[in-house]
């Protein structure tokens, strides 16, 4: 309320000052008609003086009075006409100026009422930084974040099942193979290849904690031979397990990766994500910009960065920022067909990069039914039937009650399984 009182006072003061300026009489030169009147009156006085001195005869004086009086009357009529027009012009100008001032003030109030935030308190930089630090320190630990994420996933699965779209269950043969893999790793704990396979497949099954724990055991086994990518993968798996929240444990893994390789694009992405989660867009912008410059255009995380970095740049005060990379799109049918003629390894890398770009964008920004259908059909072409089915279930939940969109999703699930990424 105090804000509006102050604004109203300022507006009234400005309006009063403008009104005084518009209504104040303006000094101006004597009109030409008035000067003529003065001259003719002076001439009449001179005629009387000349008559009294005997310079003019009564007949001459009479003729002079008639002529001067005629001119005096004409000058009076001209002055009166000019005076009316002169008075109307300032009056019209004053009204127009006043209307313009009122319109400007009303427009200012209307715009602020729509875009402003009168009730928002001041937010000094020091206070905002302190709040961000408090948010950063108050992050849940890895176990708490995973518990929350697991509860949310189960709730989503229950909701999908209630809507008639249950989450597909893994193939029993795959589960049998997974059990054998676990036993093999348990019997050979120092086998790095086994730990890598265990980590990857536990994540595919949704056993996220088991997946990142296997990755951590792999790093411990490698010891000094562990690379930056190993720590980045550990941090990424921990973040996935925590539902996308970068916890302190995951941050430590990314920090280790960046100590070993400051240009690790994926680690830069996740640390920037963490800064954004903790209300530090200024730091998030610098990290994401560095990730864009260090990452290949087809990297899966590039799509998410490209979608949000211009907003981060604005929040960070970079008004003229231009991303170094264009926003990637999902694979088109032509791109998928063109990939058929490539060598198997190159073909797989190309298609997977584009598919993961699309997947990242949909996960973070959402998209149309066409985008979801494209992702599902692309995964089926890659032979990833289970993953395509899981994403189709999520898409059905998002487009519940929209027959046209659901038809597109169902059509995508009928795309024949392919073997683009398989070795010949």
Tab-separated table of C-alpha atoms in Angstrom:
chain	number	residue	atom	x	y	z
A	1	UNK	CA	0.000	0.000	0.000
A	2	UNK	CA	2.841	2.363	0.839
A	3	UNK	CA	4.268	1.827	-2.646
A	4	UNK	CA	1.038	2.957	-4.300
A	5	UNK	CA	0.757	5.993	-1.981
A	6	UNK	CA	4.261	7.068	-2.970
A	7	UNK	CA	3.516	6.515	-6.669
A	8	UNK	CA	0.246	8.460	-6.460
A	9	UNK	CA	1.995	11.365	-4.711
A	10	UNK	CA	4.723	11.498	-7.335
A	11	UNK	CA	2.199	11.348	-10.168
A	12	UNK	CA	0.094	14.129	-8.634
A	13	UNK	CA	3.182	16.317	-8.175
A	14	UNK	CA	4.275	15.811	-11.777
A	15	UNK	CA	0.766	16.442	-13.093
A	16	UNK	CA	0.477	19.660	-11.047
A	17	UNK	CA	3.818	20.927	-12.353
A	18	UNK	CA	2.804	20.194	-15.932
A	19	UNK	CA	-0.555	21.913	-15.440
A	20	UNK	CA	1.115	25.043	-14.121
A	21	UNK	CA	3.412	25.076	-17.123
A	22	UNK	CA	0.547	24.675	-19.584
A	23	UNK	CA	-1.742	27.247	-17.975
A	24	UNK	CA	0.829	29.939	-17.200
A	25	UNK	CA	0.373	33.060	-19.417
A	26	UNK	CA	3.168	33.437	-21.905
A	27	UNK	CA	4.754	36.804	-22.577
A	28	UNK	CA	4.680	37.777	-26.249
A	29	UNK	CA	5.240	40.772	-28.551
A	30	UNK	CA	2.406	43.306	-29.105
A	31	UNK	CA	0.306	42.238	-32.110
A	32	UNK	CA	0.664	44.301	-35.309
A	33	UNK	CA	-3.008	45.405	-35.112
A	34	UNK	CA	-2.495	46.884	-31.647
A	35	UNK	CA	0.527	48.813	-32.844
A	36	UNK	CA	-1.572	50.269	-35.692
A	37	UNK	CA	-4.221	51.404	-33.198
A	38	UNK	CA	-1.599	53.215	-31.163
A	39	UNK	CA	-0.247	54.919	-34.261
A	40	UNK	CA	-3.727	56.066	-35.449
A	41	UNK	CA	-4.635	57.384	-31.987
A	42	UNK	CA	-1.406	59.325	-31.899
A	43	UNK	CA	-2.187	60.760	-35.344
A	44	UNK	CA	-5.615	61.947	-34.143
A	45	UNK	CA	-3.949	63.692	-31.233
A	46	UNK	CA	-1.476	65.365	-33.589
A	47	UNK	CA	-4.337	66.600	-35.773
A	48	UNK	CA	-5.930	68.334	-32.791
A	49	UNK	CA	-2.598	69.908	-31.844
A	50	UNK	CA	-1.988	71.152	-35.399
A	51	UNK	CA	-5.518	72.623	-35.502
A	52	UNK	CA	-4.926	74.459	-32.250
A	53	UNK	CA	-1.614	75.885	-33.499
A	54	UNK	CA	-3.220	76.990	-36.765
A	55	UNK	CA	-1.157	74.667	-38.876
A	56	UNK	CA	-4.323	73.028	-40.254
A	57	UNK	CA	-7.549	74.709	-41.285
A	58	UNK	CA	-10.833	73.346	-39.819
A	59	UNK	CA	-11.714	71.792	-43.201
A	60	UNK	CA	-8.322	69.994	-43.445
A	61	UNK	CA	-8.552	68.872	-39.841
A	62	UNK	CA	-12.031	67.425	-40.457
A	63	UNK	CA	-10.874	65.496	-43.535
A	64	UNK	CA	-7.845	64.120	-41.582
A	65	UNK	CA	-10.063	63.013	-38.682
A	66	UNK	CA	-12.379	61.102	-41.038
A	67	UNK	CA	-9.502	59.315	-42.805
A	68	UNK	CA	-7.674	58.417	-39.574
A	69	UNK	CA	-10.895	57.255	-37.911
A	70	UNK	CA	-11.666	54.966	-40.867
A	71	UNK	CA	-8.215	53.401	-40.569
A	72	UNK	CA	-8.649	53.137	-36.789
A	73	UNK	CA	-11.906	51.192	-37.208
A	74	UNK	CA	-10.370	48.791	-39.738
A	75	UNK	CA	-7.405	48.177	-37.455
A	76	UNK	CA	-9.766	47.495	-34.534
A	77	UNK	CA	-11.753	44.934	-36.503
A	78	UNK	CA	-8.557	43.189	-37.670
A	79	UNK	CA	-7.193	43.095	-34.129
A	80	UNK	CA	-10.416	41.594	-32.802
A	81	UNK	CA	-10.407	38.788	-35.428
A	82	UNK	CA	-6.752	38.009	-34.812
A	83	UNK	CA	-7.307	37.945	-31.062
A	84	UNK	CA	-10.058	35.305	-31.318
A	85	UNK	CA	-7.899	32.954	-33.433
A	86	UNK	CA	-4.875	33.462	-31.196
A	87	UNK	CA	-6.886	32.627	-28.116
A	88	UNK	CA	-8.331	29.448	-29.630
A	89	UNK	CA	-4.937	28.011	-30.667
A	90	UNK	CA	-3.349	28.007	-27.169
A	91	UNK	CA	-6.535	26.650	-25.704
A	92	UNK	CA	-6.577	23.706	-28.153
A	93	UNK	CA	-2.868	23.073	-27.547
A	94	UNK	CA	-3.362	23.086	-23.780
A	95	UNK	CA	-6.204	20.560	-23.976
A	96	UNK	CA	-4.206	18.257	-26.264
A	97	UNK	CA	-1.135	18.400	-24.036
A	98	UNK	CA	-3.207	17.695	-20.932
A	99	UNK	CA	-4.853	14.696	-22.647
A	100	UNK	CA	-1.435	13.368	-23.652
A	101	UNK	CA	-0.137	13.653	-20.084
A	102	UNK	CA	-3.184	11.850	-18.675
A	103	UNK	CA	-2.852	9.072	-21.284
A	104	UNK	CA	0.849	8.622	-20.521
A	105	UNK	CA	0.251	8.394	-16.773
A	106	UNK	CA	-2.672	5.986	-17.205
A	107	UNK	CA	-0.601	3.820	-19.572
A	108	UNK	CA	2.285	3.713	-17.098
A	109	UNK	CA	-0.029	2.519	-14.327
A	110	UNK	CA	-1.639	-0.078	-16.603
A	111	UNK	CA	1.702	-1.505	-17.741
A	112	UNK	CA	3.049	-1.697	-14.211
A	113	UNK	CA	-0.148	-3.308	-12.975
A	114	UNK	CA	0.348	-6.042	-15.608
A	115	UNK	CA	4.113	-6.513	-15.481
A	116	UNK	CA	5.179	-5.111	-12.137
A	117	UNK	CA	5.230	-6.594	-8.653
A	118	UNK	CA	4.260	-3.867	-6.221
A	119	UNK	CA	4.110	-6.197	-3.217
A	120	UNK	CA	7.508	-7.765	-3.846
A	121	UNK	CA	10.035	-6.697	-1.217
A	122	UNK	CA	13.527	-5.499	-2.077
A	123	UNK	CA	15.974	-8.299	-2.876
A	124	UNK	CA	19.540	-7.037	-2.358
A	125	UNK	CA	22.288	-9.104	-3.941
A	126	UNK	CA	23.855	-9.993	-0.595
A	127	UNK	CA	20.548	-11.354	0.682
A	128	UNK	CA	19.938	-13.397	-2.464
A	129	UNK	CA	23.434	-14.887	-2.302
A	130	UNK	CA	22.903	-15.778	1.349
A	131	UNK	CA	19.601	-17.504	0.504
A	132	UNK	CA	21.288	-19.415	-2.324
A	133	UNK	CA	24.025	-20.565	0.047
A	134	UNK	CA	21.407	-21.704	2.570
A	135	UNK	CA	19.614	-23.639	-0.176
A	136	UNK	CA	22.909	-25.191	-1.269
A	137	UNK	CA	23.807	-26.308	2.258
A	138	UNK	CA	20.295	-27.646	2.937
A	139	UNK	CA	20.288	-30.117	0.047
A	140	UNK	CA	19.131	-33.608	1.014
A	141	UNK	CA	21.852	-36.215	1.095
A	142	UNK	CA	22.014	-38.996	-1.466
A	143	UNK	CA	19.927	-41.474	0.525
A	144	UNK	CA	17.154	-38.975	1.264
A	145	UNK	CA	17.047	-37.744	-2.331
A	146	UNK	CA	16.839	-41.310	-3.625
A	147	UNK	CA	14.024	-42.143	-1.207
A	148	UNK	CA	12.018	-39.153	-2.429
A	149	UNK	CA	12.677	-39.968	-6.087
A	150	UNK	CA	11.695	-43.616	-5.583
A	151	UNK	CA	8.415	-42.627	-3.911
A	152	UNK	CA	7.610	-40.266	-6.781
A	153	UNK	CA	8.350	-42.944	-9.382
A	154	UNK	CA	6.142	-45.464	-7.616
A	155	UNK	CA	3.325	-42.928	-7.405
A	156	UNK	CA	3.635	-42.222	-11.143
A	157	UNK	CA	3.611	-45.953	-11.933
A	158	UNK	CA	0.524	-46.463	-9.768
A	159	UNK	CA	-1.224	-43.595	-11.496
A	160	UNK	CA	-0.352	-45.012	-14.915
A	161	UNK	CA	-1.586	-48.463	-13.881
A	162	UNK	CA	-4.844	-46.984	-12.613
A	163	UNK	CA	-5.281	-45.301	-15.999
A	164	UNK	CA	-4.858	-48.648	-17.733
A	165	UNK	CA	-1.246	-48.069	-18.776
A	166	UNK	CA	0.865	-50.300	-16.528
A	167	UNK	CA	4.631	-50.058	-16.756
A	168	UNK	CA	5.985	-52.930	-18.878
A	169	UNK	CA	7.845	-55.581	-16.905
A	170	UNK	CA	11.316	-56.775	-17.931
A	171	UNK	CA	11.664	-59.902	-19.992
A	172	UNK	CA	12.118	-62.934	-17.669
A	173	UNK	CA	15.064	-64.073	-19.766
A	174	UNK	CA	16.761	-60.732	-19.204
A	175	UNK	CA	16.150	-61.033	-15.451
A	176	UNK	CA	17.693	-64.501	-15.514
A	177	UNK	CA	20.753	-63.153	-17.311
A	178	UNK	CA	21.009	-60.320	-14.786
A	179	UNK	CA	21.028	-62.791	-11.915
A	180	UNK	CA	23.856	-64.693	-13.562
A	181	UNK	CA	25.757	-61.441	-14.070
A	182	UNK	CA	25.388	-60.540	-10.389
A	183	UNK	CA	26.690	-63.964	-9.364
A	184	UNK	CA	29.598	-63.684	-11.766
A	185	UNK	CA	30.598	-60.287	-10.412
A	186	UNK	CA	30.281	-61.540	-6.855
A	187	UNK	CA	32.587	-64.468	-7.652
A	188	UNK	CA	35.031	-62.250	-9.561
A	189	UNK	CA	34.927	-58.844	-7.766
A	190	UNK	CA	38.120	-57.671	-9.456
A	191	UNK	CA	36.767	-57.971	-12.994
A	192	UNK	CA	36.358	-54.388	-14.326
A	193	UNK	CA	34.378	-55.473	-17.373
A	194	UNK	CA	31.895	-57.313	-15.210
A	195	UNK	CA	31.425	-54.312	-12.927
A	196	UNK	CA	30.896	-52.025	-15.930
A	197	UNK	CA	28.253	-54.369	-17.360
A	198	UNK	CA	26.586	-54.713	-13.975
A	199	UNK	CA	26.393	-50.955	-13.531
A	200	UNK	CA	24.895	-50.389	-16.960
A	201	UNK	CA	22.294	-53.120	-16.705
A	202	UNK	CA	21.234	-52.330	-13.141
A	203	UNK	CA	20.516	-48.783	-14.315
A	204	UNK	CA	18.525	-50.139	-17.273
A	205	UNK	CA	16.387	-52.152	-14.837
A	206	UNK	CA	15.761	-49.111	-12.665
A	207	UNK	CA	17.969	-50.388	-9.830
A	208	UNK	CA	19.681	-47.028	-9.673
A	209	UNK	CA	21.465	-47.395	-6.356
A	210	UNK	CA	22.897	-50.765	-7.360
A	211	UNK	CA	23.973	-49.169	-10.642
A	212	UNK	CA	25.976	-46.319	-9.138
A	213	UNK	CA	27.408	-48.517	-6.393
A	214	UNK	CA	28.792	-50.847	-9.074
A	215	UNK	CA	30.318	-47.827	-10.804
A	216	UNK	CA	31.910	-46.689	-7.536
A	217	UNK	CA	33.381	-50.178	-7.020
A	218	UNK	CA	34.760	-50.018	-10.570
A	219	UNK	CA	36.513	-46.732	-9.788
A	220	UNK	CA	37.952	-48.170	-6.593
A	221	UNK	CA	39.208	-51.194	-8.551
A	222	UNK	CA	40.878	-48.996	-11.165
A	223	UNK	CA	42.553	-46.858	-8.512
A	224	UNK	CA	45.019	-44.441	-10.103
A	225	UNK	CA	43.971	-45.679	-13.539
A	226	UNK	CA	40.471	-44.261	-13.121
A	227	UNK	CA	39.769	-41.478	-15.623
A	228	UNK	CA	37.685	-38.309	-15.496
A	229	UNK	CA	34.916	-40.035	-17.467
A	230	UNK	CA	34.637	-42.693	-14.756
A	231	UNK	CA	33.947	-40.066	-12.091
A	232	UNK	CA	31.579	-38.186	-14.377
A	233	UNK	CA	29.591	-41.352	-14.952
A	234	UNK	CA	29.433	-41.982	-11.203
A	235	UNK	CA	28.089	-38.484	-10.603
A	236	UNK	CA	25.572	-38.864	-13.432
A	237	UNK	CA	24.260	-42.200	-12.122
A	238	UNK	CA	23.910	-40.749	-8.627
A	239	UNK	CA	22.010	-37.778	-10.050
A	240	UNK	CA	19.661	-40.066	-11.964
A	241	UNK	CA	19.064	-42.086	-8.804
A	242	UNK	CA	18.250	-38.863	-6.922
A	243	UNK	CA	15.568	-37.908	-9.437
A	244	UNK	CA	17.705	-35.280	-11.170
A	245	UNK	CA	18.938	-33.551	-8.013
A	246	UNK	CA	22.712	-33.072	-7.880
A	247	UNK	CA	23.546	-34.043	-4.312
A	248	UNK	CA	26.760	-33.325	-2.445
A	249	UNK	CA	28.037	-36.852	-3.204
A	250	UNK	CA	27.391	-36.440	-6.909
A	251	UNK	CA	28.961	-32.977	-6.832
A	252	UNK	CA	32.126	-34.469	-5.321
A	253	UNK	CA	32.331	-36.959	-8.186
A	254	UNK	CA	31.952	-34.193	-10.779
A	255	UNK	CA	34.533	-32.055	-8.978
A	256	UNK	CA	37.021	-34.939	-9.145
A	257	UNK	CA	36.310	-35.347	-12.866
A	258	UNK	CA	36.893	-31.641	-13.515
A	259	UNK	CA	40.124	-31.703	-11.533
A	260	UNK	CA	41.324	-34.374	-13.923
A	261	UNK	CA	39.803	-32.830	-17.054
A	262	UNK	CA	38.580	-29.195	-16.801
A	263	UNK	CA	36.967	-29.543	-20.247
A	264	UNK	CA	34.744	-32.499	-19.395
A	265	UNK	CA	31.537	-31.256	-21.029
A	266	UNK	CA	29.181	-33.594	-19.173
A	267	UNK	CA	30.644	-32.769	-15.767
A	268	UNK	CA	30.401	-29.048	-16.549
A	269	UNK	CA	26.767	-29.569	-17.509
A	270	UNK	CA	25.856	-31.270	-14.238
A	271	UNK	CA	27.699	-28.791	-12.039
A	272	UNK	CA	25.928	-25.994	-13.915
A	273	UNK	CA	22.636	-27.810	-13.339
A	274	UNK	CA	23.430	-27.931	-9.637
A	275	UNK	CA	24.103	-24.185	-9.586
A	276	UNK	CA	20.760	-23.568	-11.258
A	277	UNK	CA	19.018	-25.820	-8.721
A	278	UNK	CA	20.512	-23.699	-5.943
A	279	UNK	CA	19.531	-20.285	-7.349
A	280	UNK	CA	22.920	-19.311	-8.812
A	281	UNK	CA	22.088	-18.653	-12.482
A	282	UNK	CA	25.245	-16.555	-12.844
A	283	UNK	CA	27.481	-19.539	-12.142
A	284	UNK	CA	25.203	-21.927	-14.015
A	285	UNK	CA	25.497	-19.758	-17.138
A	286	UNK	CA	29.300	-19.736	-17.090
A	287	UNK	CA	29.463	-23.499	-16.589
A	288	UNK	CA	26.928	-24.288	-19.304
A	289	UNK	CA	28.628	-21.938	-21.735
A	290	UNK	CA	31.927	-23.711	-21.022
A	291	UNK	CA	30.192	-27.077	-21.538
A	292	UNK	CA	28.806	-25.980	-24.912
A	293	UNK	CA	32.265	-24.907	-26.037
A	294	UNK	CA	33.871	-28.147	-24.851
A	295	UNK	CA	31.212	-30.591	-26.102
A	296	UNK	CA	30.589	-32.013	-29.570
A	297	UNK	CA	27.278	-30.822	-31.089
A	298	UNK	CA	25.817	-34.320	-31.007
A	299	UNK	CA	26.424	-34.791	-27.250
A	300	UNK	CA	23.134	-35.694	-25.509
A	301	UNK	CA	23.373	-32.894	-22.923
A	302	UNK	CA	23.899	-30.171	-25.533
A	303	UNK	CA	20.193	-30.059	-26.383
A	304	UNK	CA	19.184	-29.266	-22.810
A	305	UNK	CA	21.853	-26.588	-22.468
A	306	UNK	CA	20.888	-24.969	-25.760
A	307	UNK	CA	17.239	-24.843	-24.691
A	308	UNK	CA	17.926	-22.918	-21.477
A	309	UNK	CA	21.197	-21.046	-21.754
A	310	UNK	CA	19.770	-17.850	-23.251
A	311	UNK	CA	17.480	-17.465	-20.233
A	312	UNK	CA	20.445	-18.117	-17.944
A	313	UNK	CA	22.467	-15.527	-19.853
A	314	UNK	CA	19.750	-12.930	-19.292
A	315	UNK	CA	19.592	-13.765	-15.566
A	316	UNK	CA	23.376	-13.508	-15.409
A	317	UNK	CA	23.350	-10.041	-17.007
A	318	UNK	CA	24.654	-11.125	-20.417
A	319	UNK	CA	22.255	-9.214	-22.670
A	320	UNK	CA	23.930	-9.917	-26.035
A	321	UNK	CA	24.845	-13.574	-25.611
A	322	UNK	CA	24.925	-15.841	-28.653
A	323	UNK	CA	25.238	-19.601	-27.996
A	324	UNK	CA	28.283	-21.129	-29.708
A	325	UNK	CA	26.210	-24.083	-30.945
A	326	UNK	CA	22.783	-24.257	-32.617
A	327	UNK	CA	19.892	-25.992	-30.856
A	328	UNK	CA	19.953	-29.639	-31.915
A	329	UNK	CA	16.755	-31.372	-32.988
A	330	UNK	CA	15.613	-34.958	-32.913
A	331	UNK	CA	16.411	-37.243	-35.853
A	332	UNK	CA	14.212	-36.887	-38.906
A	333	UNK	CA	13.117	-39.788	-41.065
A	334	UNK	CA	15.590	-38.648	-43.737
A	335	UNK	CA	18.446	-38.620	-41.210
A	336	UNK	CA	17.548	-42.103	-39.999
A	337	UNK	CA	17.469	-43.370	-43.591
A	338	UNK	CA	20.759	-41.649	-44.441
A	339	UNK	CA	22.378	-43.390	-41.503
A	340	UNK	CA	21.684	-46.774	-43.113
A	341	UNK	CA	24.558	-46.235	-45.533
A	342	UNK	CA	27.153	-45.512	-42.854
A	343	UNK	CA	29.561	-47.870	-41.164
A	344	UNK	CA	27.873	-49.602	-38.191
A	345	UNK	CA	29.872	-47.785	-35.486
A	346	UNK	CA	29.413	-44.354	-37.085
A	347	UNK	CA	25.770	-45.060	-37.783
A	348	UNK	CA	25.088	-46.030	-34.181
A	349	UNK	CA	26.921	-42.995	-32.777
A	350	UNK	CA	25.060	-40.617	-35.049
A	351	UNK	CA	21.589	-41.963	-34.360
A	352	UNK	CA	22.094	-42.431	-30.639
A	353	UNK	CA	23.365	-38.871	-30.311
A	354	UNK	CA	20.281	-37.453	-32.007
A	355	UNK	CA	17.912	-39.712	-30.074
A	356	UNK	CA	19.463	-38.795	-26.736
A	357	UNK	CA	19.273	-35.099	-27.624
A	358	UNK	CA	15.556	-35.491	-28.238
A	359	UNK	CA	15.115	-37.542	-25.063
A	360	UNK	CA	16.864	-34.880	-22.958
A	361	UNK	CA	14.737	-32.106	-24.419
A	362	UNK	CA	11.471	-33.948	-23.803
A	363	UNK	CA	12.491	-34.870	-20.257
A	364	UNK	CA	13.269	-31.285	-19.319
A	365	UNK	CA	11.183	-29.088	-21.620
A	366	UNK	CA	8.339	-31.352	-22.713
A	367	UNK	CA	7.100	-31.466	-26.273
A	368	UNK	CA	4.296	-32.291	-28.655
A	369	UNK	CA	2.837	-35.725	-29.305
A	370	UNK	CA	4.800	-35.753	-32.575
A	371	UNK	CA	8.056	-35.334	-30.639
A	372	UNK	CA	7.206	-38.159	-28.248
A	373	UNK	CA	6.189	-40.389	-31.143
A	374	UNK	CA	9.476	-39.614	-32.898
A	375	UNK	CA	11.455	-40.626	-29.806
A	376	UNK	CA	9.491	-43.880	-29.377
A	377	UNK	CA	9.807	-44.871	-33.036
A	378	UNK	CA	13.529	-43.998	-33.064
A	379	UNK	CA	14.175	-46.189	-30.027
A	380	UNK	CA	12.321	-49.073	-31.681
A	381	UNK	CA	14.417	-48.639	-34.818
A	382	UNK	CA	17.451	-48.902	-32.543
A	383	UNK	CA	16.064	-52.159	-31.154
A	384	UNK	CA	15.443	-50.733	-27.648
A	385	UNK	CA	11.930	-52.150	-27.260
A	386	UNK	CA	11.780	-51.972	-23.448
A	387	UNK	CA	12.919	-48.384	-23.296
A	388	UNK	CA	10.519	-47.401	-26.068
A	389	UNK	CA	7.671	-49.115	-24.214
A	390	UNK	CA	8.493	-47.288	-20.964
A	391	UNK	CA	8.535	-43.924	-22.726
A	392	UNK	CA	5.278	-44.792	-24.486
A	393	UNK	CA	3.691	-45.439	-21.086
A	394	UNK	CA	4.844	-42.035	-19.877
A	395	UNK	CA	3.546	-40.402	-23.055
A	396	UNK	CA	0.124	-42.023	-22.659
A	397	UNK	CA	-0.080	-40.504	-19.183
A	398	UNK	CA	0.811	-37.070	-20.485
A	399	UNK	CA	-1.757	-37.132	-23.293
A	400	UNK	CA	-4.612	-38.861	-21.452
A	401	UNK	CA	-7.986	-37.918	-22.937
A	402	UNK	CA	-6.509	-36.587	-26.200
A	403	UNK	CA	-7.474	-39.186	-28.774
A	404	UNK	CA	-5.549	-37.652	-31.656
A	405	UNK	CA	-2.299	-37.445	-29.723
A	406	UNK	CA	-2.706	-40.925	-28.254
A	407	UNK	CA	-3.189	-42.286	-31.772
A	408	UNK	CA	0.211	-40.872	-32.760
A	409	UNK	CA	1.820	-42.507	-29.724
A	410	UNK	CA	0.217	-45.866	-30.499
A	411	UNK	CA	1.296	-45.654	-34.139
A	412	UNK	CA	4.891	-45.100	-33.007
A	413	UNK	CA	4.769	-48.228	-30.834
A	414	UNK	CA	3.951	-50.275	-33.949
A	415	UNK	CA	7.148	-49.307	-35.787
A	416	UNK	CA	9.039	-52.563	-36.521
A	417	UNK	CA	12.033	-53.275	-34.335
A	418	UNK	CA	15.245	-52.567	-36.179
A	419	UNK	CA	18.948	-53.379	-35.863
A	420	UNK	CA	20.551	-50.144	-36.982
A	421	UNK	CA	23.129	-50.328	-34.227
A	422	UNK	CA	23.887	-54.013	-34.550
A	423	UNK	CA	27.133	-55.267	-35.916
A	424	UNK	CA	26.936	-56.924	-39.352
